[in-house]
mmCIF file of C-alpha atoms in Angstrom:
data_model
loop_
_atom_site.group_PDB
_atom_site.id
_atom_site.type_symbol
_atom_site.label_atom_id
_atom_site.label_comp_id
_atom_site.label_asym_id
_atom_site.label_seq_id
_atom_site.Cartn_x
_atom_site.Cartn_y
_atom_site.Cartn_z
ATOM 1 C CA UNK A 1 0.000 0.000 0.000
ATOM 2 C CA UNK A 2 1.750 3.322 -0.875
ATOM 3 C CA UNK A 3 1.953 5.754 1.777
ATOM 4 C CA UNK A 4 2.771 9.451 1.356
ATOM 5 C CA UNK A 5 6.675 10.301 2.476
ATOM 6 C CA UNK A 6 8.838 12.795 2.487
ATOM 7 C CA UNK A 7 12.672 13.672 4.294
ATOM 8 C CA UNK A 8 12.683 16.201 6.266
ATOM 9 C CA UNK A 9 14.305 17.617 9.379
ATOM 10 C CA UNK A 10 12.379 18.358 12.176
ATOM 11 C CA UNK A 11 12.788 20.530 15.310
ATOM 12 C CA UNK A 12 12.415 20.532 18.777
ATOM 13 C CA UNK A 13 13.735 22.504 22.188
ATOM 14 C CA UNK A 14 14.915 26.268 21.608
ATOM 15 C CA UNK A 15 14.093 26.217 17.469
ATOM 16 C CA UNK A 16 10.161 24.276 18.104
ATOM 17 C CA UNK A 17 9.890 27.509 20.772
ATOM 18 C CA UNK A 18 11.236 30.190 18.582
ATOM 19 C CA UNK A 19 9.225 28.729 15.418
ATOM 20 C CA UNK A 20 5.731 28.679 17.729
ATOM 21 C CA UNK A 21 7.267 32.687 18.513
ATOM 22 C CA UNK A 22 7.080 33.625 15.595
ATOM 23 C CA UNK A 23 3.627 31.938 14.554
ATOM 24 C CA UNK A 24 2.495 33.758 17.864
ATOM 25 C CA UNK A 25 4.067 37.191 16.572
ATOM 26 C CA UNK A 26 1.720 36.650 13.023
ATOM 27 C CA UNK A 27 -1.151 35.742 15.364
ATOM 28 C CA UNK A 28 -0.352 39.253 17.280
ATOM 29 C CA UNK A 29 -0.431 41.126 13.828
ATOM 30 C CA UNK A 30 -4.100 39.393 12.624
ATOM 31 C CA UNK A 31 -3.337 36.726 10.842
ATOM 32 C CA UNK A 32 -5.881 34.383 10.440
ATOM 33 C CA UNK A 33 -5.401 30.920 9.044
ATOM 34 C CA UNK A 34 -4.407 27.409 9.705
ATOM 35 C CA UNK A 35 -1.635 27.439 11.647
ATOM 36 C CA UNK A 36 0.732 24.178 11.569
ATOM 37 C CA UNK A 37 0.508 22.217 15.135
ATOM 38 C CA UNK A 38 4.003 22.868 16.873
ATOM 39 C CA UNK A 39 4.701 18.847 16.309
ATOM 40 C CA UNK A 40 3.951 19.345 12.660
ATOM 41 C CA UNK A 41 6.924 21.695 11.959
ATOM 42 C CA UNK A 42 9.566 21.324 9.985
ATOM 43 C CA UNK A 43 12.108 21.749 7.189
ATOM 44 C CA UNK A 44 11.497 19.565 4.306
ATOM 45 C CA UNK A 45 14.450 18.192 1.899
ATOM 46 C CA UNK A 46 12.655 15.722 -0.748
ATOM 47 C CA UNK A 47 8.789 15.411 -1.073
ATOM 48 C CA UNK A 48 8.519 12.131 -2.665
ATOM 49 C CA UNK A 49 4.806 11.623 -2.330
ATOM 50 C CA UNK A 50 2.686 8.450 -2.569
ATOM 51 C CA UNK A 51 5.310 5.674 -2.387
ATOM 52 C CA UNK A 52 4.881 1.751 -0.982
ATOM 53 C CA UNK A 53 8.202 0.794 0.402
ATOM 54 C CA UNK A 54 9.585 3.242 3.299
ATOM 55 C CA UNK A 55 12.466 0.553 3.857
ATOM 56 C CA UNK A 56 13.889 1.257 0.398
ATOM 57 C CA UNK A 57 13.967 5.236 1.139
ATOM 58 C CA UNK A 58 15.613 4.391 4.316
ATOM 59 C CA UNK A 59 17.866 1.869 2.539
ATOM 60 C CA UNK A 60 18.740 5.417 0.388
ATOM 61 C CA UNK A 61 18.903 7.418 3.514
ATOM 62 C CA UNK A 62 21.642 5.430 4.919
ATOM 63 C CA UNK A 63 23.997 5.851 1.803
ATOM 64 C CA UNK A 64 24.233 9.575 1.799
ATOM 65 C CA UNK A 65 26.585 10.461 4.703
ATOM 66 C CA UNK A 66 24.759 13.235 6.944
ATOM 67 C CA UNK A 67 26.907 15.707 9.373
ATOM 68 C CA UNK A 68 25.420 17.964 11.777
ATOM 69 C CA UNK A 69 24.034 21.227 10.262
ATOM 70 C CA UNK A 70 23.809 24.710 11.718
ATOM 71 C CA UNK A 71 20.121 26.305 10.633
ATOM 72 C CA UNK A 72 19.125 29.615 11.526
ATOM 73 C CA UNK A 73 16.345 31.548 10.655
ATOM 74 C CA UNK A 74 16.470 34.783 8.521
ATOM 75 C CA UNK A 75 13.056 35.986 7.804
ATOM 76 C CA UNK A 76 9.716 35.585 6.832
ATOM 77 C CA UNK A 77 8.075 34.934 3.841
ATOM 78 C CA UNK A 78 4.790 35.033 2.469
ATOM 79 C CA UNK A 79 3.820 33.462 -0.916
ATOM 80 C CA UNK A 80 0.269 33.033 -2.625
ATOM 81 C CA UNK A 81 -1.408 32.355 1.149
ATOM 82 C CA UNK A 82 1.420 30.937 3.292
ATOM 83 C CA UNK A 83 3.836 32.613 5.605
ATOM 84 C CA UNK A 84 7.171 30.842 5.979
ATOM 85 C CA UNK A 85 9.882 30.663 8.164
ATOM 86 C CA UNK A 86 12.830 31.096 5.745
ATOM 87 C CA UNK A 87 16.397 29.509 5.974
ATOM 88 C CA UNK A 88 19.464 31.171 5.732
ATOM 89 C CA UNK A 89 21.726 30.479 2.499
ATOM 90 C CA UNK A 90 23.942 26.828 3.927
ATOM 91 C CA UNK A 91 25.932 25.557 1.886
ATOM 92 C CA UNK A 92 26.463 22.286 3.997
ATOM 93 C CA UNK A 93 22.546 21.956 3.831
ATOM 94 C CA UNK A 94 22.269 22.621 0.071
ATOM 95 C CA UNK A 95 25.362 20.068 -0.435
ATOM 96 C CA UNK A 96 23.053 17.155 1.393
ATOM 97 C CA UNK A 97 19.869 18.048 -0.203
ATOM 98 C CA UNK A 98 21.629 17.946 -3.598
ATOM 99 C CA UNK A 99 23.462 14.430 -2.697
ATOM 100 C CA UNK A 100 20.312 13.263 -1.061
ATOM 101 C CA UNK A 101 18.352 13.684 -3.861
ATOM 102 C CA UNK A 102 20.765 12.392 -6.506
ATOM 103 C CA UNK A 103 20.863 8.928 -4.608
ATOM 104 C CA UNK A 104 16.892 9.111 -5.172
ATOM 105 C CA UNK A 105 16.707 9.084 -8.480
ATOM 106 C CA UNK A 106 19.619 6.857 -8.894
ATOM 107 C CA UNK A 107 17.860 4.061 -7.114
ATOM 108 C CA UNK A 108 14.655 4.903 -8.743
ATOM 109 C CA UNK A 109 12.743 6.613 -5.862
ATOM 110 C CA UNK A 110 10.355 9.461 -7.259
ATOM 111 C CA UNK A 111 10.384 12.843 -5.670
ATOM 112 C CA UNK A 112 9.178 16.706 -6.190
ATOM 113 C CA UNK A 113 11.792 17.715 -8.640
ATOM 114 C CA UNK A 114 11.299 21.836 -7.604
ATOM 115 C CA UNK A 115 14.040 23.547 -7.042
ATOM 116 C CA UNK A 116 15.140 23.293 -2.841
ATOM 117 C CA UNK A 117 14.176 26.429 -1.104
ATOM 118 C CA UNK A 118 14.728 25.768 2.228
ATOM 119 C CA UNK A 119 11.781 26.837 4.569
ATOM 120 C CA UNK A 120 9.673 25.765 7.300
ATOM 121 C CA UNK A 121 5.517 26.513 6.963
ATOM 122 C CA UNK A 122 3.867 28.708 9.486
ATOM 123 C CA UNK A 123 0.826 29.500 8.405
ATOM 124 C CA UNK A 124 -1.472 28.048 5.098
ATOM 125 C CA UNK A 125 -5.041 29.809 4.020
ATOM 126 C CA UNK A 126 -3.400 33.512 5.448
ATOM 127 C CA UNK A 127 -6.089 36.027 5.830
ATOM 128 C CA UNK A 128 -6.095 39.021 8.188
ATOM 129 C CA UNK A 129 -8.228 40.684 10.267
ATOM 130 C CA UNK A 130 -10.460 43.892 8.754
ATOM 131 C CA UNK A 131 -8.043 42.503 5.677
ATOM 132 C CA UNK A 132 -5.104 44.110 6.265
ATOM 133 C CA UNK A 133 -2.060 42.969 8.391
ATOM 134 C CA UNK A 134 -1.088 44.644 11.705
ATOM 135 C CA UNK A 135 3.072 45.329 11.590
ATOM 136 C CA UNK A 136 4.520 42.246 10.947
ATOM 137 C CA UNK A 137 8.100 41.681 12.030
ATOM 138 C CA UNK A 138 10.548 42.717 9.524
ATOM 139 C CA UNK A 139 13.427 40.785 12.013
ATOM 140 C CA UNK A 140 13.532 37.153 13.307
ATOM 141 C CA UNK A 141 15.164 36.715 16.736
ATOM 142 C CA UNK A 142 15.513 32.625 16.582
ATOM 143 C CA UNK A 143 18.575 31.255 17.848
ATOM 144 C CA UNK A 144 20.880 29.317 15.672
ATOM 145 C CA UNK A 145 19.679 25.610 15.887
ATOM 146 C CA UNK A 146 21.773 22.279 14.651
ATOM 147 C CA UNK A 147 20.299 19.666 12.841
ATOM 148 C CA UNK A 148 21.231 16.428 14.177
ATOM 149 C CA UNK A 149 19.273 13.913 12.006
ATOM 150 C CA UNK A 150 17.298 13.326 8.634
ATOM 151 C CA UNK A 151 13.751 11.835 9.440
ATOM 152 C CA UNK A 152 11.528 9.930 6.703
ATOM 153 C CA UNK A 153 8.327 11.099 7.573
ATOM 154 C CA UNK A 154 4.800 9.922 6.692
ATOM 155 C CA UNK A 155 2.228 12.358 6.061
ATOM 156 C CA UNK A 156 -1.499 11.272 6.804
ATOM 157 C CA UNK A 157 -4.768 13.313 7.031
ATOM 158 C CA UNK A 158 -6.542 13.378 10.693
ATOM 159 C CA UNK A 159 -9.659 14.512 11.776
ATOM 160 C CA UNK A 160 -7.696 17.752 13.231
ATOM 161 C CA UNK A 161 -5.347 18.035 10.033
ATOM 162 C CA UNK A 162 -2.427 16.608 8.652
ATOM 163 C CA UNK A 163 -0.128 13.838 11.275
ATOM 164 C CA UNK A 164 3.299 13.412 10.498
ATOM 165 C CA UNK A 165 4.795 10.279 11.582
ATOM 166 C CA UNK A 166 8.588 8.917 11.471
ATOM 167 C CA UNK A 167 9.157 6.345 10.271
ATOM 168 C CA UNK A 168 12.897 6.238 10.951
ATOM 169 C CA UNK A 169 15.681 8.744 10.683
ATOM 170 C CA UNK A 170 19.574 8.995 10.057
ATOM 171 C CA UNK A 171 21.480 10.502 12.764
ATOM 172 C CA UNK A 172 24.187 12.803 12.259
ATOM 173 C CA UNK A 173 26.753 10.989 14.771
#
């Protein structure tokens, strides 16, 4: 039965807080919207979509070599009806993604072939209040996290919105 995946990294400790900040700063200007659950955050590096053996992504996983990452968040974004938490430019991070997702389609595993933008969602469905946002931050104050580990997620829809589950995960040593 194919499930739908993707690798991604998540967060927790100082980052989770500082992301739920900042979804609390948007609340603070009006923004209206479906908000991603604190446990649903995170920093996706290959959507590969409906797919029915996990194993053989982890199998993948395993071959690319992952090393700690420094991540730090530089702004906000907001596209079409999403705010975003974006990245700063890391050129460790952009070196994985890139060797991560040339070991996919060398062993034949299908994946979202858009050009990697790192960011984390905030927000989907934005609207604001009377219309018009309140003075949304121009600065991020989140702490500079490390990414210790790769996670192959599964993505399922709930009664409450979308659960992500791991399925396993590559750690960084």
């Amino acid at each position: 039965m194919d499930m739908r995946l993707f690798i991604a990294i998540n967060f927790d400790g100082e980052a989770l807080d500082d992301l739920v900040r900042l979804q609390t700063e948007l609340r603070d200007c009006g923004a209206e919207g479906n908000f991603t659950r604190p446990e649903n955050l995170h920093l996706t590096l290959a959507f590969i979509g409906e797919y029915g053996n996990p194993d053989d992504v982890l199998d993948v996983m395993e071959t690319v070599p992952f090393r700690p990452i420094p991540l730090k968040v530089e702004g906000l974004w907001y596209f079409r009806d999403m705010y975003f938490a974006r990245m700063g430019h890391v050129p460790e991070l952009e070196s994985y993604v890139r060797r991560l997702r040339r070991a996919l389609s060398e062993n034949g595993i299908p994946f979202d072939r858009k050009r990697f933008s790192p960011h984390i969602t905030l927000i989907r469905k934005v609207s604001f209040k009377d219309g018009v946002p309140g003075e949304v931050p121009e600065h991020v104050n989140a702490r500079e996290t490390v990414a210790k580990a790769v996670s192959l997620m599964h993505s399922e829809r709930g009664k409450r919105g979308m659960i992500y589950t791991e399925i396993g995960s590559i750690d960084g040593g």
